[in-house]
PDB file of C-alpha atoms in Angstrom:
ATOM      1  CA  ASN A 539       6.098  11.184  25.925  1.00 47.00           C
ATOM      2  CA  THR A 540       3.974   9.130  28.834  1.00 56.00           C
ATOM      3  CA  GLY A 541       6.480   6.316  29.324  1.00 64.00           C
ATOM      4  CA  GLY A 542       5.751   4.508  25.855  1.00 69.00           C
ATOM      5  CA  ILE A 543       7.391   5.405  22.615  1.00 73.00           C
ATOM      6  CA  ASP A 544       9.413   8.921  22.403  1.00 82.00           C
ATOM      7  CA  ILE A 545       7.363  10.213  19.847  1.00 85.00           C
ATOM      8  CA  GLU A 546       9.643  13.192  19.031  1.00 86.00           C
ATOM      9  CA  ASN A 547      13.075  11.158  19.053  1.00 85.00           C
ATOM     10  CA  TYR A 548      10.901   8.580  16.517  1.00 82.00           C
ATOM     11  CA  TRP A 549      10.539  11.514  14.089  1.00 85.00           C
ATOM     12  CA  SER A 550      13.726  12.818  14.372  1.00 85.00           C
ATOM     13  CA  LYS A 551      15.566   9.209  13.739  1.00 83.00           C
ATOM     14  CA  PHE A 552      13.010   9.031  10.763  1.00 81.00           C
ATOM     15  CA  GLU A 553      14.589  12.501   9.422  1.00 81.00           C
ATOM     16  CA  GLU A 554      17.928  10.743   9.290  1.00 81.00           C
ATOM     17  CA  VAL A 555      16.634   7.694   7.716  1.00 80.00           C
ATOM     18  CA  LEU A 556      15.113  10.110   4.852  1.00 76.00           C
ATOM     19  CA  ARG A 557      18.732  11.482   4.234  1.00 77.00           C
ATOM     20  CA  ASP A 558      20.118   8.400   2.946  1.00 75.00           C
ATOM     21  CA  VAL A 559      17.027   7.027   0.863  1.00 71.00           C
ATOM     22  CA  ARG A 560      15.876   8.077  -2.646  1.00 66.00           C
ATOM     23  CA  THR A 561      12.237   8.909  -2.115  1.00 69.00           C
ATOM     24  CA  ASN A 562       9.543  11.400  -3.119  1.00 69.00           C
ATOM     25  CA  HIS A 563       8.486  11.234   0.604  1.00 69.00           C
ATOM     26  CA  ASN A 564       8.130  14.978   1.680  1.00 76.00           C
ATOM     27  CA  HIS A 565       6.459  14.126   5.325  1.00 82.00           C
ATOM     28  CA  LYS A 566       8.358  14.498   8.698  1.00 86.00           C
ATOM     29  CA  LYS A 567       6.002  13.018  11.368  1.00 91.00           C
ATOM     30  CA  PRO A 568       4.031  10.222  10.071  1.00 91.00           C
ATOM     31  CA  LEU A 569       2.621   7.507  12.650  1.00 93.00           C
ATOM     32  CA  SER A 570       1.596   4.164  11.480  1.00 94.00           C
ATOM     33  CA  SER A 571      -1.969   2.545  11.674  1.00 96.00           C
ATOM     34  CA  PHE A 572      -2.945  -1.547  11.363  1.00 95.00           C
ATOM     35  CA  THR A 573      -6.713  -1.516  10.658  1.00 94.00           C
ATOM     36  CA  LYS A 574      -7.453  -4.436   8.731  1.00 92.00           C
ATOM     37  CA  LYS A 575      -5.610  -7.908   9.255  1.00 89.00           C
ATOM     38  CA  GLY A 576      -5.202 -10.769   7.111  1.00 84.00           C
ATOM     39  CA  CYS A 577      -4.626 -10.735   2.886  1.00 82.00           C
ATOM     40  CA  PRO A 578      -7.760 -11.657   0.530  1.00 78.00           C
ATOM     41  CA  MET A 579      -5.162 -14.105  -1.336  1.00 76.00           C
ATOM     42  CA  ARG A 580      -4.517 -15.982   1.800  1.00 76.00           C
ATOM     43  CA  GLN A 581      -8.321 -17.379   2.264  1.00 66.00           C
ATOM     44  CA  GLN A 582      -8.946 -20.786   1.171  1.00 63.00           C
ATOM     45  CA  ASP A 583      -4.889 -21.543   1.364  1.00 59.00           C
ATOM     46  CA  LYS A 584      -4.406 -19.585  -1.390  1.00 72.00           C
ATOM     47  CA  GLY A 585      -1.308 -16.675  -1.577  1.00 78.00           C
ATOM     48  CA  CYS A 586       2.002 -15.661  -2.663  1.00 85.00           C
ATOM     49  CA  SER A 587       5.053 -18.325  -2.676  1.00 84.00           C
ATOM     50  CA  PHE A 588       6.990 -15.935  -0.258  1.00 83.00           C
ATOM     51  CA  CYS A 589       3.772 -15.204   2.000  1.00 80.00           C
ATOM     52  CA  SER A 590       4.543 -15.932   5.667  1.00 75.00           C
ATOM     53  CA  ARG A 591       1.119 -15.544   6.915  1.00 74.00           C
ATOM     54  CA  THR A 592      -0.460 -18.663   8.734  1.00 72.00           C
ATOM     55  CA  ASP A 593      -4.178 -17.029   9.013  1.00 73.00           C
ATOM     56  CA  THR A 594      -6.222 -17.303   6.506  1.00 78.00           C
ATOM     57  CA  LYS A 595      -9.251 -15.154   8.019  1.00 84.00           C
ATOM     58  CA  LEU A 596      -9.968 -11.655   7.019  1.00 85.00           C
ATOM     59  CA  ARG A 597     -10.637  -8.934  10.157  1.00 90.00           C
ATOM     60  CA  SER A 598     -11.145  -5.314  10.206  1.00 93.00           C
ATOM     61  CA  LYS A 599     -11.798  -2.518  12.573  1.00 96.00           C
ATOM     62  CA  SER A 600     -15.192  -0.671  12.002  1.00 97.00           C
ATOM     63  CA  PRO A 601     -14.997   2.487   9.613  1.00 97.00           C
ATOM     64  CA  GLU A 602     -15.961   4.359  12.982  1.00 98.00           C
ATOM     65  CA  GLN A 603     -13.058   2.984  14.536  1.00 97.00           C
ATOM     66  CA  VAL A 604     -10.932   3.710  11.869  1.00 98.00           C
ATOM     67  CA  TYR A 605     -11.746   7.335  11.398  1.00 98.00           C
ATOM     68  CA  GLN A 606     -11.738   7.862  15.350  1.00 98.00           C
ATOM     69  CA  GLU A 607      -8.073   6.356  15.065  1.00 97.00           C
ATOM     70  CA  PHE A 608      -6.922   8.567  12.250  1.00 98.00           C
ATOM     71  CA  ARG A 609      -8.075  11.732  13.994  1.00 97.00           C
ATOM     72  CA  TYR A 610      -6.252  10.363  17.418  1.00 96.00           C
ATOM     73  CA  LEU A 611      -2.784  10.177  15.111  1.00 96.00           C
ATOM     74  CA  VAL A 612      -3.368  13.756  14.040  1.00 96.00           C
ATOM     75  CA  GLU A 613      -4.214  15.058  17.528  1.00 95.00           C
ATOM     76  CA  LEU A 614      -0.840  13.184  18.482  1.00 92.00           C
ATOM     77  CA  GLY A 615       0.746  15.442  16.108  1.00 94.00           C
ATOM     78  CA  ALA A 616       1.266  13.104  12.509  1.00 95.00           C
ATOM     79  CA  ASP A 617       1.652  14.756   9.267  1.00 95.00           C
ATOM     80  CA  ARG A 618       0.594  11.526   7.401  1.00 95.00           C
ATOM     81  CA  ILE A 619      -0.699   8.367   8.406  1.00 97.00           C
ATOM     82  CA  GLU A 620       0.949   5.073   7.336  1.00 95.00           C
ATOM     83  CA  GLU A 621      -1.575   2.401   7.203  1.00 97.00           C
ATOM     84  CA  PHE A 622       0.487  -0.947   7.064  1.00 94.00           C
ATOM     85  CA  SER A 623      -2.644  -3.373   6.727  1.00 92.00           C
ATOM     86  CA  ASP A 624      -1.820  -5.756   3.891  1.00 86.00           C
ATOM     87  CA  SER A 625      -4.448  -4.833   1.512  1.00 89.00           C
ATOM     88  CA  TRP A 626      -6.262  -1.557   2.526  1.00 95.00           C
ATOM     89  CA  LEU A 627      -8.524  -1.072  -0.459  1.00 95.00           C
ATOM     90  CA  TYR A 628      -9.975  -4.624  -1.032  1.00 91.00           C
ATOM     91  CA  ASP A 629     -13.520  -4.172   0.336  1.00 93.00           C
ATOM     92  CA  LYS A 630     -15.517  -1.595  -1.698  1.00 95.00           C
ATOM     93  CA  LYS A 631     -18.637  -1.512   0.801  1.00 96.00           C
ATOM     94  CA  TRP A 632     -16.393  -0.705   3.874  1.00 96.00           C
ATOM     95  CA  LEU A 633     -14.689   2.272   1.952  1.00 97.00           C
ATOM     96  CA  ARG A 634     -17.962   3.507   1.017  1.00 97.00           C
ATOM     97  CA  GLU A 635     -18.968   3.644   4.440  1.00 98.00           C
ATOM     98  CA  PHE A 636     -15.809   4.943   5.413  1.00 98.00           C
ATOM     99  CA  ALA A 637     -16.121   7.997   2.990  1.00 97.00           C
ATOM    100  CA  LYS A 638     -19.559   8.772   4.115  1.00 97.00           C
ATOM    101  CA  LEU A 639     -17.964   9.580   7.379  1.00 97.00           C
ATOM    102  CA  ILE A 640     -15.609  11.576   5.916  1.00 97.00           C
ATOM    103  CA  ASP A 641     -18.821  13.310   4.393  1.00 97.00           C
ATOM    104  CA  ALA A 642     -20.693  13.731   7.862  1.00 97.00           C
ATOM    105  CA  LYS A 643     -17.897  14.642   9.712  1.00 97.00           C
ATOM    106  CA  GLY A 644     -15.353  16.187   8.059  1.00 97.00           C
ATOM    107  CA  HIS A 645     -11.421  14.926   6.933  1.00 97.00           C
ATOM    108  CA  TRP A 646      -8.710  14.491   9.482  1.00 97.00           C
ATOM    109  CA  GLY A 647      -6.488  16.705   7.817  1.00 96.00           C
ATOM    110  CA  VAL A 648      -3.750  14.759   6.319  1.00 97.00           C
ATOM    111  CA  PRO A 649      -2.873  12.240   3.860  1.00 97.00           C
ATOM    112  CA  VAL A 650      -2.782   8.319   4.166  1.00 97.00           C
ATOM    113  CA  ARG A 651      -0.690   5.975   2.579  1.00 97.00           C
ATOM    114  CA  VAL A 652      -1.712   2.364   1.898  1.00 97.00           C
ATOM    115  CA  TYR A 653      -0.805  -0.942   1.054  1.00 96.00           C
ATOM    116  CA  ALA A 654      -3.320  -2.376  -2.030  1.00 94.00           C
ATOM    117  CA  ASP A 655      -3.196  -4.994  -4.863  1.00 92.00           C
ATOM    118  CA  THR A 656      -3.137  -3.902  -8.251  1.00 93.00           C
ATOM    119  CA  ARG A 657      -6.472  -6.239  -8.615  1.00 90.00           C
ATOM    120  CA  HIS A 658      -8.714  -4.029  -6.768  1.00 92.00           C
ATOM    121  CA  PHE A 659      -8.335  -0.748  -8.408  1.00 94.00           C
ATOM    122  CA  ASN A 660     -11.094   0.313 -10.590  1.00 95.00           C
ATOM    123  CA  PRO A 661     -12.316   4.484 -11.225  1.00 96.00           C
ATOM    124  CA  GLU A 662     -14.720   4.127  -8.075  1.00 97.00           C
ATOM    125  CA  VAL A 663     -12.264   2.912  -5.838  1.00 96.00           C
ATOM    126  CA  ILE A 664      -9.674   5.686  -7.219  1.00 96.00           C
ATOM    127  CA  GLU A 665     -12.543   8.156  -6.678  1.00 96.00           C
ATOM    128  CA  LEU A 666     -13.207   6.649  -2.977  1.00 97.00           C
ATOM    129  CA  ALA A 667      -9.305   6.916  -2.262  1.00 97.00           C
ATOM    130  CA  LYS A 668      -8.987  10.321  -3.335  1.00 96.00           C
ATOM    131  CA  LYS A 669     -11.915  11.284  -0.743  1.00 96.00           C
ATOM    132  CA  ILE A 670     -10.122   9.607   1.639  1.00 97.00           C
ATOM    133  CA  GLY A 671      -6.788  11.554   1.283  1.00 97.00           C
ATOM    134  CA  ILE A 672      -4.851   8.763   0.304  1.00 97.00           C
ATOM    135  CA  ASP A 673      -1.831  10.089  -1.287  1.00 96.00           C
ATOM    136  CA  SER A 674       0.828   6.844  -2.062  1.00 96.00           C
ATOM    137  CA  VAL A 675      -0.337   3.442  -2.573  1.00 97.00           C
ATOM    138  CA  ILE A 676       2.103   0.752  -1.873  1.00 96.00           C
ATOM    139  CA  LEU A 677       1.320  -1.834  -4.687  1.00 96.00           C
ATOM    140  CA  GLY A 678       2.902  -5.799  -5.020  1.00 93.00           C
ATOM    141  CA  VAL A 679       3.698  -5.842  -8.301  1.00 96.00           C
ATOM    142  CA  GLU A 680       6.497  -8.510  -7.776  1.00 96.00           C
ATOM    143  CA  SER A 681       7.365  -9.282 -11.005  1.00 97.00           C
ATOM    144  CA  GLY A 682       6.939  -7.796 -14.762  1.00 97.00           C
ATOM    145  CA  ASN A 683       6.531 -11.765 -16.372  1.00 97.00           C
ATOM    146  CA  GLU A 684       2.882 -13.371 -16.254  1.00 97.00           C
ATOM    147  CA  GLU A 685       4.080 -16.833 -15.856  1.00 97.00           C
ATOM    148  CA  VAL A 686       6.602 -15.899 -13.049  1.00 97.00           C
ATOM    149  CA  LEU A 687       3.388 -14.404 -11.214  1.00 95.00           C
ATOM    150  CA  ARG A 688       1.127 -17.296 -11.912  1.00 94.00           C
ATOM    151  CA  GLN A 689       3.596 -20.131 -10.456  1.00 94.00           C
ATOM    152  CA  ASN A 690       4.269 -17.729  -7.385  1.00 93.00           C
ATOM    153  CA  GLY A 691       1.050 -17.608  -6.569  1.00 89.00           C
ATOM    154  CA  LYS A 692      -0.102 -14.172  -7.613  1.00 88.00           C
ATOM    155  CA  PRO A 693      -1.848 -14.370 -11.126  1.00 84.00           C
ATOM    156  CA  ASN A 694      -2.008 -10.578 -11.714  1.00 89.00           C
ATOM    157  CA  SER A 695      -1.962  -9.539 -15.278  1.00 94.00           C
ATOM    158  CA  LEU A 696       0.170  -6.992 -16.433  1.00 96.00           C
ATOM    159  CA  ARG A 697      -2.648  -5.182 -18.129  1.00 96.00           C
ATOM    160  CA  GLN A 698      -4.333  -4.419 -14.857  1.00 96.00           C
ATOM    161  CA  ILE A 699      -0.857  -3.611 -13.210  1.00 97.00           C
ATOM    162  CA  LEU A 700      -0.749  -1.021 -15.651  1.00 97.00           C
ATOM    163  CA  TYR A 701      -4.237   0.150 -15.631  1.00 96.00           C
ATOM    164  CA  CYS A 702      -3.889   0.491 -11.680  1.00 96.00           C
ATOM    165  CA  THR A 703      -0.685   2.555 -12.305  1.00 97.00           C
ATOM    166  CA  GLU A 704      -2.723   4.866 -15.041  1.00 97.00           C
ATOM    167  CA  LEU A 705      -5.642   5.520 -12.894  1.00 96.00           C
ATOM    168  CA  LEU A 706      -3.444   6.366 -10.021  1.00 97.00           C
ATOM    169  CA  GLY A 707      -1.250   8.692 -12.298  1.00 97.00           C
ATOM    170  CA  LYS A 708      -4.752  10.613 -13.547  1.00 96.00           C
ATOM    171  CA  VAL A 709      -5.518  11.419 -10.095  1.00 96.00           C
ATOM    172  CA  GLY A 710      -2.113  12.413  -8.985  1.00 96.00           C
ATOM    173  CA  ILE A 711      -1.935   9.616  -5.986  1.00 96.00           C
ATOM    174  CA  ASN A 712       1.663   8.741  -6.155  1.00 96.00           C
ATOM    175  CA  ALA A 713       2.599   4.840  -6.276  1.00 96.00           C
ATOM    176  CA  SER A 714       5.299   2.803  -4.073  1.00 95.00           C
ATOM    177  CA  PRO A 715       5.822  -0.533  -6.398  1.00 97.00           C
ATOM    178  CA  SER A 716       7.028  -3.145  -4.801  1.00 96.00           C
ATOM    179  CA  TYR A 717       9.310  -5.835  -6.593  1.00 97.00           C
ATOM    180  CA  VAL A 718      10.664  -9.397  -5.568  1.00 96.00           C
ATOM    181  CA  LEU A 719      13.637 -10.755  -7.682  1.00 96.00           C
ATOM    182  CA  GLY A 720      14.401 -14.692  -7.481  1.00 96.00           C
ATOM    183  CA  LEU A 721      11.050 -15.852  -7.465  1.00 96.00           C
ATOM    184  CA  ILE A 722      10.309 -19.127  -8.472  1.00 95.00           C
ATOM    185  CA  GLY A 723      10.666 -19.582 -12.319  1.00 96.00           C
ATOM    186  CA  GLU A 724      12.959 -16.158 -12.609  1.00 96.00           C
ATOM    187  CA  THR A 725      15.613 -16.192 -15.380  1.00 97.00           C
ATOM    188  CA  GLU A 726      17.768 -13.573 -16.626  1.00 96.00           C
ATOM    189  CA  LYS A 727      15.147 -12.500 -19.124  1.00 98.00           C
ATOM    190  CA  THR A 728      12.118 -12.312 -16.536  1.00 97.00           C
ATOM    191  CA  VAL A 729      14.344 -10.127 -14.733  1.00 97.00           C
ATOM    192  CA  GLU A 730      14.912  -7.736 -17.441  1.00 98.00           C
ATOM    193  CA  ASP A 731      10.911  -8.100 -17.810  1.00 98.00           C
ATOM    194  CA  THR A 732      10.669  -6.777 -14.228  1.00 98.00           C
ATOM    195  CA  PHE A 733      12.644  -3.796 -14.773  1.00 97.00           C
ATOM    196  CA  ARG A 734      10.984  -3.088 -18.393  1.00 97.00           C
ATOM    197  CA  LEU A 735       7.557  -3.150 -16.083  1.00 98.00           C
ATOM    198  CA  ALA A 736       9.064  -0.893 -13.904  1.00 97.00           C
ATOM    199  CA  ASN A 737      10.017   1.877 -16.367  1.00 97.00           C
ATOM    200  CA  ARG A 738       6.568   1.814 -18.048  1.00 97.00           C
ATOM    201  CA  ILE A 739       4.940   2.037 -14.279  1.00 97.00           C
ATOM    202  CA  THR A 740       7.563   5.475 -13.696  1.00 96.00           C
ATOM    203  CA  ASP A 741       5.825   6.882 -16.942  1.00 96.00           C
ATOM    204  CA  ASN A 742       2.146   6.031 -16.029  1.00 96.00           C
ATOM    205  CA  CYS A 743       2.361   7.971 -12.660  1.00 96.00           C
ATOM    206  CA  ASP A 744       4.842   9.940  -9.710  1.00 95.00           C
ATOM    207  CA  ILE A 745       6.928   7.535  -7.935  1.00 95.00           C
ATOM    208  CA  GLU A 746       7.198   8.017  -4.202  1.00 93.00           C
ATOM    209  CA  MET A 747       9.759   4.981  -3.935  1.00 90.00           C
ATOM    210  CA  SER A 748      10.462   1.541  -5.867  1.00 93.00           C
ATOM    211  CA  TYR A 749      11.218  -1.413  -3.488  1.00 93.00           C
ATOM    212  CA  PHE A 750      13.238  -3.931  -4.658  1.00 94.00           C
ATOM    213  CA  SER A 751      13.601  -7.000  -2.673  1.00 93.00           C
ATOM    214  CA  ILE A 752      15.700 -10.520  -3.060  1.00 93.00           C
ATOM    215  CA  MET A 753      13.872 -13.629  -2.832  1.00 89.00           C
ATOM    216  CA  THR A 754      15.427 -15.580   0.262  1.00 83.00           C
ATOM    217  CA  PRO A 755      13.997 -19.364   0.998  1.00 74.00           C
ATOM    218  CA  PHE A 756      13.809 -20.648   4.424  1.00 71.00           C
TER     219      PHE A 756
END
């Protein structure tokens, strides 16, 4: 403790929370990073109906900066890095450069959890994610009904969502799918569609934790 956050106390509280939450999370000393700001979907004033973002720009630290930041977090004692950027896998060129740094300088030694959009997944991105050491991905699935997704500014197809989770399952990366209940156009049937999709995702890959949020209009 150097006058800021007492990391040991933070980790102690984190273990207390894990006792009350059903999750496959098995790390005891995570530390957070935020290396990319902005969401690709918010460009040109597009985005999810529930998004609270006002900026439409994408900004990112350089691969070298992020590499050094991850190493620093490990030096502080982290056994996992929790990356909280909105969508971490959207820029394949950036990911390639980051992977080259790992080849040249070695890995920092602990896994990383990131947020990502299912539309950004393909075999190359999965291969890069594995090299980077990503062990879990928080996926903004939101709904199991394509019309609800379209009405809420997230036209992801169920086919792409399932393809993404199949890719994760094949390489042993966990998924943490996130859903929102009560979106524009929601009915009892579309809620059932969401639960049906959630079960199919569970069949495709290992789940670290599933998140179900309720839409709250302001």
